[in-house]
CSV table of C-alpha atoms in Angstrom, one decimal:
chain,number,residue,atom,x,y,z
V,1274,UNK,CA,-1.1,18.4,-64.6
V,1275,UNK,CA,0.2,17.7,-61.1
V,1276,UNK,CA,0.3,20.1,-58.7
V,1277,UNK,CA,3.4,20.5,-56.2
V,1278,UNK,CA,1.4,21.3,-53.5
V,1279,UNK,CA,2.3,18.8,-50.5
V,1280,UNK,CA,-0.6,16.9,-49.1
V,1281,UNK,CA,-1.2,17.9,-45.9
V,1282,UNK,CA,-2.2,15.8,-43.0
V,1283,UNK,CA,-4.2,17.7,-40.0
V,1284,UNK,CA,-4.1,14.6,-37.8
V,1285,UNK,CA,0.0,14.7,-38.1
V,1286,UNK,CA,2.0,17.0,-34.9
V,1287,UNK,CA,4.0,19.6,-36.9
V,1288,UNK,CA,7.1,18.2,-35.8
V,1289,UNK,CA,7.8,14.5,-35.2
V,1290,UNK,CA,8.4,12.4,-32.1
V,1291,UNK,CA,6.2,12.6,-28.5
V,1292,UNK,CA,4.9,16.3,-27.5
V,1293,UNK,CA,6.7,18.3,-25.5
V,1294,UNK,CA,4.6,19.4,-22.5
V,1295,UNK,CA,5.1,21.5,-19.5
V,1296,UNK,CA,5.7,19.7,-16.2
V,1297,UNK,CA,3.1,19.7,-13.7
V,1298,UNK,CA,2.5,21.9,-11.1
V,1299,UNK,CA,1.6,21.5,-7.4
V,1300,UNK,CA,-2.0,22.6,-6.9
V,1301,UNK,CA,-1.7,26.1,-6.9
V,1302,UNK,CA,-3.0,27.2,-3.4
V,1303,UNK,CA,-0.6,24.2,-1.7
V,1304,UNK,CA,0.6,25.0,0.8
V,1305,UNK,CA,0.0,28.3,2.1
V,1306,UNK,CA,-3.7,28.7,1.2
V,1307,UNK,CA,-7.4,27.4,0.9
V,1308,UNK,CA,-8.3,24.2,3.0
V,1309,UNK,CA,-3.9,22.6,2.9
V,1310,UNK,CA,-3.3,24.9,6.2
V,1311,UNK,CA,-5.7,23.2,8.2
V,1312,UNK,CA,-4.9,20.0,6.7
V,1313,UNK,CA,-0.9,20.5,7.1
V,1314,UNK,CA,-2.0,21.3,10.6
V,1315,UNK,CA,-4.1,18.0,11.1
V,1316,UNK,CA,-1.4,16.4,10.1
V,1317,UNK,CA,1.6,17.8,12.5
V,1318,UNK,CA,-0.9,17.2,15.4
V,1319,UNK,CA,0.4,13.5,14.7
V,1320,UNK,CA,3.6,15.3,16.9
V,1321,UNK,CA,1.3,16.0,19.8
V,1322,UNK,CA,0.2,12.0,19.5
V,1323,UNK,CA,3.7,10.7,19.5
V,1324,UNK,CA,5.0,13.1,22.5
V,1325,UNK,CA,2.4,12.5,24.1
V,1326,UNK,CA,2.5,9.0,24.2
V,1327,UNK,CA,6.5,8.8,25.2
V,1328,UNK,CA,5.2,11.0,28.5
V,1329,UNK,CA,3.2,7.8,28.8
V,1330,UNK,CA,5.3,5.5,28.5
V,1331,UNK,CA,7.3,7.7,30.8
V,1332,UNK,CA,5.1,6.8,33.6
V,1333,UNK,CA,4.3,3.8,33.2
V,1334,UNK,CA,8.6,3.3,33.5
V,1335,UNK,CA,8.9,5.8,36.3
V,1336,UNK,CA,6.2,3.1,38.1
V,1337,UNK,CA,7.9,0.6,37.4
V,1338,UNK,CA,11.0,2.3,38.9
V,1339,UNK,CA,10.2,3.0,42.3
V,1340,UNK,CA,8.7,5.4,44.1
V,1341,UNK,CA,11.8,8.1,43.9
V,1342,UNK,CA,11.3,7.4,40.1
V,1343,UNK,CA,7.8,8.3,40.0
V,1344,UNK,CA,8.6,11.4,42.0
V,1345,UNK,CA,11.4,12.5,39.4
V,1346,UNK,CA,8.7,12.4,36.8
V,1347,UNK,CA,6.2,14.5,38.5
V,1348,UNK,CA,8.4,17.1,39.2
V,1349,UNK,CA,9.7,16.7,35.2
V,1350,UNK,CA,6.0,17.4,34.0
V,1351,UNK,CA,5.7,20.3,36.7
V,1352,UNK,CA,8.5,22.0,34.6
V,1353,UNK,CA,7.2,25.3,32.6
V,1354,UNK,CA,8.2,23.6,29.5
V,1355,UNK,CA,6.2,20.6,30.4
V,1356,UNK,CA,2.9,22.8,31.2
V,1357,UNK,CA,3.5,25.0,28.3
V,1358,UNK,CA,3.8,21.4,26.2
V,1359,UNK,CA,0.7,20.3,27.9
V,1360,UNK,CA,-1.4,23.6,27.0
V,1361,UNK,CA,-0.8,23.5,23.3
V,1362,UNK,CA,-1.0,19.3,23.2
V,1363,UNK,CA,-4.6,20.0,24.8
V,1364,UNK,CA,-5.7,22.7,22.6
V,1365,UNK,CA,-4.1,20.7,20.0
V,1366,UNK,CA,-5.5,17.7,20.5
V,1367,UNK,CA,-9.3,18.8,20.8
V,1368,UNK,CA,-9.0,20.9,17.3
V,1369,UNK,CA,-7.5,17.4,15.6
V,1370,UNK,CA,-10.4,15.3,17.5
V,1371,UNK,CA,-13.1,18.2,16.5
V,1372,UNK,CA,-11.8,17.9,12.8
V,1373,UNK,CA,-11.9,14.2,12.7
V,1374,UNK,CA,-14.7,14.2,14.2
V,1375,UNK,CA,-16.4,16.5,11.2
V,1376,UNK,CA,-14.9,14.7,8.1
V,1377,UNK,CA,-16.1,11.3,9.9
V,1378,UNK,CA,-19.2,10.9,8.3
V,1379,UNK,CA,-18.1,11.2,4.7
V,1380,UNK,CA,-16.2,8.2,5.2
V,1381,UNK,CA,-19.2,6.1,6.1
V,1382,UNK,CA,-20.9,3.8,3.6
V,1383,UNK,CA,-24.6,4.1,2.7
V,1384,UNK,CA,-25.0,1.1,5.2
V,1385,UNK,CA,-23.5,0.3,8.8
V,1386,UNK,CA,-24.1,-3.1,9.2
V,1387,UNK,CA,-27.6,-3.9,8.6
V,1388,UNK,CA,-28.5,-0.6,9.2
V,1389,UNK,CA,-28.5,2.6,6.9
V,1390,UNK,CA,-26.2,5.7,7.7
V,1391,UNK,CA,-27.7,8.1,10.0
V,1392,UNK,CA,-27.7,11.7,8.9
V,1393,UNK,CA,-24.4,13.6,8.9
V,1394,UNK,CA,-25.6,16.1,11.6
V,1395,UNK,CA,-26.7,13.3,13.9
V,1396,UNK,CA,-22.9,11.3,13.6
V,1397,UNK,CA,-21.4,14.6,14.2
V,1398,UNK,CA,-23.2,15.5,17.0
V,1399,UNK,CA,-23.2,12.4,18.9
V,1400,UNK,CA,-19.4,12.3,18.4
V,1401,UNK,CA,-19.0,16.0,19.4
V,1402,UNK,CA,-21.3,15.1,22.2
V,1403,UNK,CA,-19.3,12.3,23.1
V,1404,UNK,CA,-15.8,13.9,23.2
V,1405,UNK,CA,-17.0,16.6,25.0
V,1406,UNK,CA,-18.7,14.2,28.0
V,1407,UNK,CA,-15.5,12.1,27.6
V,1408,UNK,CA,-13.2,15.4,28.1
V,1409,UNK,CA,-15.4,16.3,31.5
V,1410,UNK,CA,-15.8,13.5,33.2
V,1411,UNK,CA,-12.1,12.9,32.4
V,1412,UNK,CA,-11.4,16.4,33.9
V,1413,UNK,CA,-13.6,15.9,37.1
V,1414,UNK,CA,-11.9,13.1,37.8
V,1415,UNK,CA,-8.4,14.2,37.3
V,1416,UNK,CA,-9.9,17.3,39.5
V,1417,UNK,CA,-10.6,15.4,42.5
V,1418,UNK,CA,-14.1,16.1,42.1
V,1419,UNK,CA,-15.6,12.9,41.5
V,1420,UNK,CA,-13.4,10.7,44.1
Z,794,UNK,CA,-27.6,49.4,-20.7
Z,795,UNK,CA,-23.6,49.5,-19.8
Z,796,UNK,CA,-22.1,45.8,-20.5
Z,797,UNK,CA,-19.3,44.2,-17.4
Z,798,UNK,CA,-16.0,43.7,-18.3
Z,799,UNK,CA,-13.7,41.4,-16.7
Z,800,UNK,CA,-10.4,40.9,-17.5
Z,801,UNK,CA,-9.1,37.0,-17.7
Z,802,UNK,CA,-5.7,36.2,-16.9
Z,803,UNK,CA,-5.5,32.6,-19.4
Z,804,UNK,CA,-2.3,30.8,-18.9
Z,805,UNK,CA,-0.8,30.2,-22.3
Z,806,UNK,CA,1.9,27.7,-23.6
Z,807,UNK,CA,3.1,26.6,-26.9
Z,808,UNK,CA,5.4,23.7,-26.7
Z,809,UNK,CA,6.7,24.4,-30.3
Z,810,UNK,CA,7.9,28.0,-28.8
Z,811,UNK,CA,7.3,28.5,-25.3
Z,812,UNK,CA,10.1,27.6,-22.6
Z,813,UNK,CA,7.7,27.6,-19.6
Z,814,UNK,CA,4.3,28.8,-19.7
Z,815,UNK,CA,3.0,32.0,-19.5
Z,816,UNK,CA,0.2,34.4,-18.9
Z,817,UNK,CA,-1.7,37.0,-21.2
Z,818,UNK,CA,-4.4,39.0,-20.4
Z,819,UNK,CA,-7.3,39.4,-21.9
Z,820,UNK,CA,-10.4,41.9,-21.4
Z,821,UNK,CA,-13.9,40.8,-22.8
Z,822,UNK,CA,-17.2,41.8,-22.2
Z,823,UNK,CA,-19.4,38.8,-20.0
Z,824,UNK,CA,-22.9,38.6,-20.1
Z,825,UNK,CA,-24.7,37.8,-16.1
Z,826,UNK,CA,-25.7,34.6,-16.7
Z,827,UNK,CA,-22.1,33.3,-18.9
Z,828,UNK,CA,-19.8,30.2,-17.2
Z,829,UNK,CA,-16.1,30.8,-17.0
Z,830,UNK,CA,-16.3,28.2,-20.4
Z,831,UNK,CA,-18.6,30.8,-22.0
Z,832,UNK,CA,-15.7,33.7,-21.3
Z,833,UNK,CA,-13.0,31.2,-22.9
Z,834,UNK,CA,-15.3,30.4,-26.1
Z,835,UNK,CA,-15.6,34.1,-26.0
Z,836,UNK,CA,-12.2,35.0,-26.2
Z,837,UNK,CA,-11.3,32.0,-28.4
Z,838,UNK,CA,-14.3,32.7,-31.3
Z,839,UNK,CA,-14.0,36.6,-31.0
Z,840,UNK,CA,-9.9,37.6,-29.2
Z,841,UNK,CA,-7.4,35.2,-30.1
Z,842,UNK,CA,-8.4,31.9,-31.8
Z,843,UNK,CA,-4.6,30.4,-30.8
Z,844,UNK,CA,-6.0,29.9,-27.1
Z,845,UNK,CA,-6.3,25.8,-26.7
Z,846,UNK,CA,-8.9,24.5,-24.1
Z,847,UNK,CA,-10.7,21.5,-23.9
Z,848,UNK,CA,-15.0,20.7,-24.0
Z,849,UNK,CA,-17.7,19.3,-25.3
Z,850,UNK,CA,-20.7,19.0,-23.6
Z,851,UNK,CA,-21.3,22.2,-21.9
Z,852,UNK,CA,-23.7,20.9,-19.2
Z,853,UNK,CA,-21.1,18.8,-16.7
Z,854,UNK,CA,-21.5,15.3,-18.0
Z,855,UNK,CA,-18.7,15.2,-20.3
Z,856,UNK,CA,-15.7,16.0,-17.6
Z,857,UNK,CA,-13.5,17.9,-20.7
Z,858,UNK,CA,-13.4,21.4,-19.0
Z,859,UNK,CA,-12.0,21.0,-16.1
Z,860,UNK,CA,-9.7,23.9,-15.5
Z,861,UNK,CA,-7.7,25.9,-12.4
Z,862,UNK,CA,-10.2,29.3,-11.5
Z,863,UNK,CA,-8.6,31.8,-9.3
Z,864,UNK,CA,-6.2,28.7,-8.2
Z,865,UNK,CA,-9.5,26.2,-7.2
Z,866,UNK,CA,-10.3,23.0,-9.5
Z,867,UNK,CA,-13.4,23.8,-11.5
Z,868,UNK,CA,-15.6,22.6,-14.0
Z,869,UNK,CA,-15.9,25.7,-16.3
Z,870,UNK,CA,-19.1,24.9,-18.0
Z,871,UNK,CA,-20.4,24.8,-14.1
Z,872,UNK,CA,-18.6,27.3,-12.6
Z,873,UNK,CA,-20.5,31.0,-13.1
Z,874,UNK,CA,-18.3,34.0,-14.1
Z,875,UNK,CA,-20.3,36.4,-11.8
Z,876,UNK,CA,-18.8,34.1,-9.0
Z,877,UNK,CA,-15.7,35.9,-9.4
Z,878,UNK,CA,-14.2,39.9,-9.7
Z,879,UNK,CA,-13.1,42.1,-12.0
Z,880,UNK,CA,-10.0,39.8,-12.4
Z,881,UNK,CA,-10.7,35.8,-13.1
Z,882,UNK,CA,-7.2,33.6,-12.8
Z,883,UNK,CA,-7.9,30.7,-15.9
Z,884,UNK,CA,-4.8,28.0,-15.4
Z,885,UNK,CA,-4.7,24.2,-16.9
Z,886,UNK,CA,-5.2,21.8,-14.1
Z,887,UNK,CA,-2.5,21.6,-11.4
Z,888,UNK,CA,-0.6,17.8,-10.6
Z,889,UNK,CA,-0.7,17.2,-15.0
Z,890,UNK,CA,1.6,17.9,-17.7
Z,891,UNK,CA,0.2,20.7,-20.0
Z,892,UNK,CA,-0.1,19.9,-23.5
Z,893,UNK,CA,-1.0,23.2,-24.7
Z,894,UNK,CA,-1.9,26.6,-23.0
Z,895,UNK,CA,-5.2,24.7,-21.0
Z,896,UNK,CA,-4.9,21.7,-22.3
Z,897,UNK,CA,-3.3,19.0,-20.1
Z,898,UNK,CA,-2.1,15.4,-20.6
Z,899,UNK,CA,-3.8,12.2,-19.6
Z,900,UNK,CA,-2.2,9.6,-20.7
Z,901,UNK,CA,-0.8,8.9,-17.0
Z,902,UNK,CA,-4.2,9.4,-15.4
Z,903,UNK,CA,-5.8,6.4,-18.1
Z,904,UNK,CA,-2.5,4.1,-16.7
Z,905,UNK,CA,-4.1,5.1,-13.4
Z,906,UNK,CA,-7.8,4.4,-14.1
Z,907,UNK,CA,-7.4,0.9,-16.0
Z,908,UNK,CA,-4.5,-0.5,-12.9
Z,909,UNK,CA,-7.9,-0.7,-10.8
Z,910,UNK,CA,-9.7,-2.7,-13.1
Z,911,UNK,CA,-12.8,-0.6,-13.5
Z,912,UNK,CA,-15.2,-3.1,-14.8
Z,913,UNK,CA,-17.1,-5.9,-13.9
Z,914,UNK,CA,-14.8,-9.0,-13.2
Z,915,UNK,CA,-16.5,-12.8,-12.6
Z,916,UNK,CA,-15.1,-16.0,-12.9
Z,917,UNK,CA,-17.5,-17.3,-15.1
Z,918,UNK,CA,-19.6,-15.6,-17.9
Z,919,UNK,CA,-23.5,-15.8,-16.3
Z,920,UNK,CA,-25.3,-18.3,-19.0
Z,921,UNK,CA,-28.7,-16.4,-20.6
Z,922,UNK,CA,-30.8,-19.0,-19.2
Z,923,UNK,CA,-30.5,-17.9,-16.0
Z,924,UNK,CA,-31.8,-14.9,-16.2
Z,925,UNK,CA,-30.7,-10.9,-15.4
Z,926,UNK,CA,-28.6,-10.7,-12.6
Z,927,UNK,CA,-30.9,-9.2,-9.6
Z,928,UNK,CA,-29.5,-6.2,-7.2
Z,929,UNK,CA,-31.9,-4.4,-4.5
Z,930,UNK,CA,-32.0,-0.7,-4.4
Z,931,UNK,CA,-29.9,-0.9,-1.2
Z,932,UNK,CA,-27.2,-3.2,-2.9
Z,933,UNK,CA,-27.6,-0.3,-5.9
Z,934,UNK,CA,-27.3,2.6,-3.2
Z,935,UNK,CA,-24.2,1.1,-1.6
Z,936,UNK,CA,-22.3,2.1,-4.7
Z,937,UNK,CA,-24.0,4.8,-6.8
Z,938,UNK,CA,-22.8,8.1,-5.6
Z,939,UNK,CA,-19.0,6.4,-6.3
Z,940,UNK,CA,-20.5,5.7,-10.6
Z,941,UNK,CA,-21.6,9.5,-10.9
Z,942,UNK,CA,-18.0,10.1,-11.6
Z,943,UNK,CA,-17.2,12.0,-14.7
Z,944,UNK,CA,-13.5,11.7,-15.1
Z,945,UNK,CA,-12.9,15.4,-15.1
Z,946,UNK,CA,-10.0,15.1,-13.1
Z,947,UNK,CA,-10.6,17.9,-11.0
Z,948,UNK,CA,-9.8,16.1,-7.7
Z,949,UNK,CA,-6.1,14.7,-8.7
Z,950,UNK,CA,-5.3,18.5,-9.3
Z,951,UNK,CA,-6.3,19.0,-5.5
Z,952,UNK,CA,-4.6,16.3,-4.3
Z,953,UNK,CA,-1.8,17.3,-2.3
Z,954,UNK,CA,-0.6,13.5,-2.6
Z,955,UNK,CA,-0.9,13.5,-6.4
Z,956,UNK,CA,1.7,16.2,-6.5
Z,957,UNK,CA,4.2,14.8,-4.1
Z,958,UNK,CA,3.5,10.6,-4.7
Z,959,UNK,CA,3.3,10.1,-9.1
Z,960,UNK,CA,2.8,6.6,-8.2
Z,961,UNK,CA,-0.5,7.4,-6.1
Z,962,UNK,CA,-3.2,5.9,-8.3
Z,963,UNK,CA,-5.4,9.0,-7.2
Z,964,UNK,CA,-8.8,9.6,-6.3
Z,965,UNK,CA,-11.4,9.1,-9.1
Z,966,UNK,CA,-9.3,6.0,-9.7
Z,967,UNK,CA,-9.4,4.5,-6.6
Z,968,UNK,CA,-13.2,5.3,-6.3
Z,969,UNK,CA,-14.1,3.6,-9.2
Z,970,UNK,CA,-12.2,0.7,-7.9
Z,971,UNK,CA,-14.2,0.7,-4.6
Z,972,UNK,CA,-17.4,1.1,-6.8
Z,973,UNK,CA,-16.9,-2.1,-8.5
Z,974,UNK,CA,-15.5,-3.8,-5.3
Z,975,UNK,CA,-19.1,-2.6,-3.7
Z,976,UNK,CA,-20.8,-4.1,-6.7
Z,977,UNK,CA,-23.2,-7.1,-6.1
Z,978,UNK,CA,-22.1,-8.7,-9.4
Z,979,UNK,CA,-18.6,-8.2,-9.0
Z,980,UNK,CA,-16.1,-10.6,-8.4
Z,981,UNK,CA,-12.9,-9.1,-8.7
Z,982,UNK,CA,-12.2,-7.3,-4.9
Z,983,UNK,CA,-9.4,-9.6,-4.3
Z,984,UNK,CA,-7.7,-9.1,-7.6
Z,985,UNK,CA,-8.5,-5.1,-6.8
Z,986,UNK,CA,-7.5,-5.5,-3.3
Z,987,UNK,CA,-4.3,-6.6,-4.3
Z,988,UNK,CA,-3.7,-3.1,-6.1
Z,989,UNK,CA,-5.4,-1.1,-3.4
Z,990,UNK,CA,-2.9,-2.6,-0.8
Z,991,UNK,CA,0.3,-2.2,-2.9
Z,992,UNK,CA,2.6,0.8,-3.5
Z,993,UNK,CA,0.5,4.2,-4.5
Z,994,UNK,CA,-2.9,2.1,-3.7
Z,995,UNK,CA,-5.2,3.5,-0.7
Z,996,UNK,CA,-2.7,3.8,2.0
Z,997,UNK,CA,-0.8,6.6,0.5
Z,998,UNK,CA,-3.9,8.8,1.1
Z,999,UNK,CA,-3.5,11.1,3.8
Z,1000,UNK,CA,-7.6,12.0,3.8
Z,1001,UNK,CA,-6.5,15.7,2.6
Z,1002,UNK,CA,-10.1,15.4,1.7
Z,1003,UNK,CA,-9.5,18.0,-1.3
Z,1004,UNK,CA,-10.9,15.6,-3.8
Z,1005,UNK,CA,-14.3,15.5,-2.3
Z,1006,UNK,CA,-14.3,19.1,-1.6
Z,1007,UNK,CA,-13.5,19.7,-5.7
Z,1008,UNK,CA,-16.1,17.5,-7.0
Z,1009,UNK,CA,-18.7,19.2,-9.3
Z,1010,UNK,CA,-21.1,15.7,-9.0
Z,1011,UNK,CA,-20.5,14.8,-4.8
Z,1012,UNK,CA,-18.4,11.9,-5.5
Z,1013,UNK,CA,-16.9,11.7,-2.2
Z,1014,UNK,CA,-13.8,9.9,-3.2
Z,1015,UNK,CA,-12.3,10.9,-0.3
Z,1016,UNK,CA,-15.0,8.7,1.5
Z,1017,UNK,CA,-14.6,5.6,-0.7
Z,1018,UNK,CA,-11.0,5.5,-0.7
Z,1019,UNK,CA,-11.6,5.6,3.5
Z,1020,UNK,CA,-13.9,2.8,3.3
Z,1021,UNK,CA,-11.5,0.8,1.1
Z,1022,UNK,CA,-8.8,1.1,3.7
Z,1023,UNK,CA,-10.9,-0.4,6.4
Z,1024,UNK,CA,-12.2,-3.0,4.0
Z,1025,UNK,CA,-8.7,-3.5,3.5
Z,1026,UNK,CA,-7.4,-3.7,7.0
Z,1027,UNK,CA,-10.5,-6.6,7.6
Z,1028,UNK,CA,-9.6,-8.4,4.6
Z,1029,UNK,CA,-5.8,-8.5,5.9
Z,1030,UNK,CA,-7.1,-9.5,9.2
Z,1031,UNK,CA,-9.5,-12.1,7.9
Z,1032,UNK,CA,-6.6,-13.7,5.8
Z,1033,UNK,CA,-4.8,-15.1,9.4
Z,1034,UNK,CA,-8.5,-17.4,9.6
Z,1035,UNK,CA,-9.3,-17.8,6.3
Z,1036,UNK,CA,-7.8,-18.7,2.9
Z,1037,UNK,CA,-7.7,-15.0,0.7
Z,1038,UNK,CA,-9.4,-15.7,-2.4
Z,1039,UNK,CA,-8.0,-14.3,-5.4
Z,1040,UNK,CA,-5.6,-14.9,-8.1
Z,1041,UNK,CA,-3.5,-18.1,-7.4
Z,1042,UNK,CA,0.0,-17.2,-6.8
């Protein structure tokens, strides 16, 4: 006697063709939330770099320009906008440094060179220490105080 | 001795049915010492034997369970319920199509992982005369940390660039690439460099640093994919004095 019972096959999808899936979704704390603020905000700091290097190249053609040129430029960067700019550039700049600075040592192989890695604290302080010797002497001298 | 309750908020979708996915609620009693697995097992065996999730191993080796907890990349056989409040968030892993309620689809990712060519590659098969192939424990150290890798996936669901580049070859990808490329025995870095140069390869990587943050076994793919760009950068520079090795073009 046969039985009229179709076979059935647990390895076949209940309906033919490719699965339908849902599309994927951003991660689910992007952008607003968790560590992707501070990144976002690494990344815009990028602005700082690029304004700041048109002011150079700013000077470097108002020197080129003369001596009334040069004075136009000063009095352009002694503009509240200018020292407003500069404030959040600097503020900017030394978070985006500091942060850089941190995440440096994961990037580093086991070895440098012949030598092994130092530990993480150590490349982090020395570079901390560094910016921060760097970032006086750099404002003593743009002080006046060590001409 | 009163038992906790927490209640789990499991994403849920059924392609036959569903439109979008949803959520559903469900409120189980958890033991102290249960994973956010345990709590899904729970609700599968005991609640509602429709929910779909993937595991196996239960101890972190296998890389099945990777899942989104309260929005955050886990492994759920790792990641302890008593972590979290009265109210745990259980969602399939963000950047991948879902399959099923926590279920996603890999197929894309396994496009991903064999581009890099994550095996060893030389030009000629090493004869049994000569002998094992010998490797110092520095050689071996240079490249470990980047084989622990379990394929769980968790960091291309952090990935920012995953999301917003499809062609990005990804973290764990890229990471095994730069494993073998860090390989003594290896010959294939100028085949791989090839890839790691091109479209989606290393440069797309904005160093969100997310992957490393997510990793239940300290891969730091962040890290290698970093030290492939310089590596990168050097061989480009190096091709202007010397002849790239490689595939002949």
């Amino acid at each position: 006697m046969s039985t009229s019972t179709p076979r059935v096959d647990s390895m076949k999808p209940a309906t033919p063709g490719p699965t339908r899936t849902a599309p994927p979704r951003p991660p689910d704390k992007f952008p607003s939330a968790g560590r992707y603020p501070a990144y976002l905000a690494f990344g815009a700091c990028g602005a700082f770099l690029m304004i700041s290097a048109l002011v150079l190249i700013g000077a470097v053609w108002a020197v080129g320009n003369g001596e009334a040129a040069w004075n136009d430029y000063r009095e352009l960067l002694s503009h509240p906008v200018f020292l407003v700019y500069h404030v959040a550039a600097f503020i900017g700049l030394t978070w985006f440094t500091l942060r850089l600075f941190r995440l440096f040592p994961a990037t580093q192989p086991y070895r440098i060179g012949p030598l092994k890695r130092p530990a993480d604290a150590v490349m982090v302080a020395g570079l901390y220490g560094l910016f921060f010797t760097v970032l006086a002497v750099g404002t003593l001298f743009l002080g006046g105080a060590l001409l | 001795m009163s038992q906790e309750t927490k209640t789990f908020v499991v994403t849920r979708f059924d392609p036959d049915k569903d439109e979008v996915p949803k959520t559903q609620s469900y409120e189980i009693p958890v033991e102290g010492d249960w994973k956010i697995l345990d709590a899904l097992n729970y609700i599968k065996d005991e609640v509602d034997p429709t929910l779909s999730h993937r595991w196996s191993c239960r101890m972190a080796v296998c890389g099945s369970c990777g899942m989104n907890v309260n929005g955050e990349p886990k492994l759920t056989c790792k990641d302890p319920v008593s972590n979290y409040g009265d109210t745990v968030e259980v969602a399939p892993l963000s950047n991948f199509p879902v399959v099923r309620d926590l279920v996603v689809e890999l197929e894309g990712f396994m496009e991903k992982f064999k581009a890099v060519k994550p095996w060893i590659v030389v030009a000629k098969e090493r004869a049994v005369e000569e002998g094992t192939t010998r490797q110092s424990p520095d050689e071996l150290a240079d490249f470990k940390q980047f084989s622990m890798c379990i394929n769980c996936m968790l960091c291309y669901a952090a990935c920012p660039v995953v999301s917003n580049e499809p062609d990005f070859i990804g973290p764990a990808a890229l990471a095994l690439g730069h494993r073998y490329n860090q390989d003594t025995r290896d010959e294939g870095a100028p085949e791989r460099n090839e890839i790691f140069r091109d479209e989606g390869g290393v440069f797309s990587c904005s160093f969100a640093n997310e992957c490393s943050e997510v990793c239940p076994k300290k891969v730091n793919p962040a890290g290698a994919i970093q030290q492939a760009k310089l590596r990168n950068v050097l061989d480009w520079a190096a091709s202007f004095v010397v002849k790239r090795g490689g595939k002949e073009s």
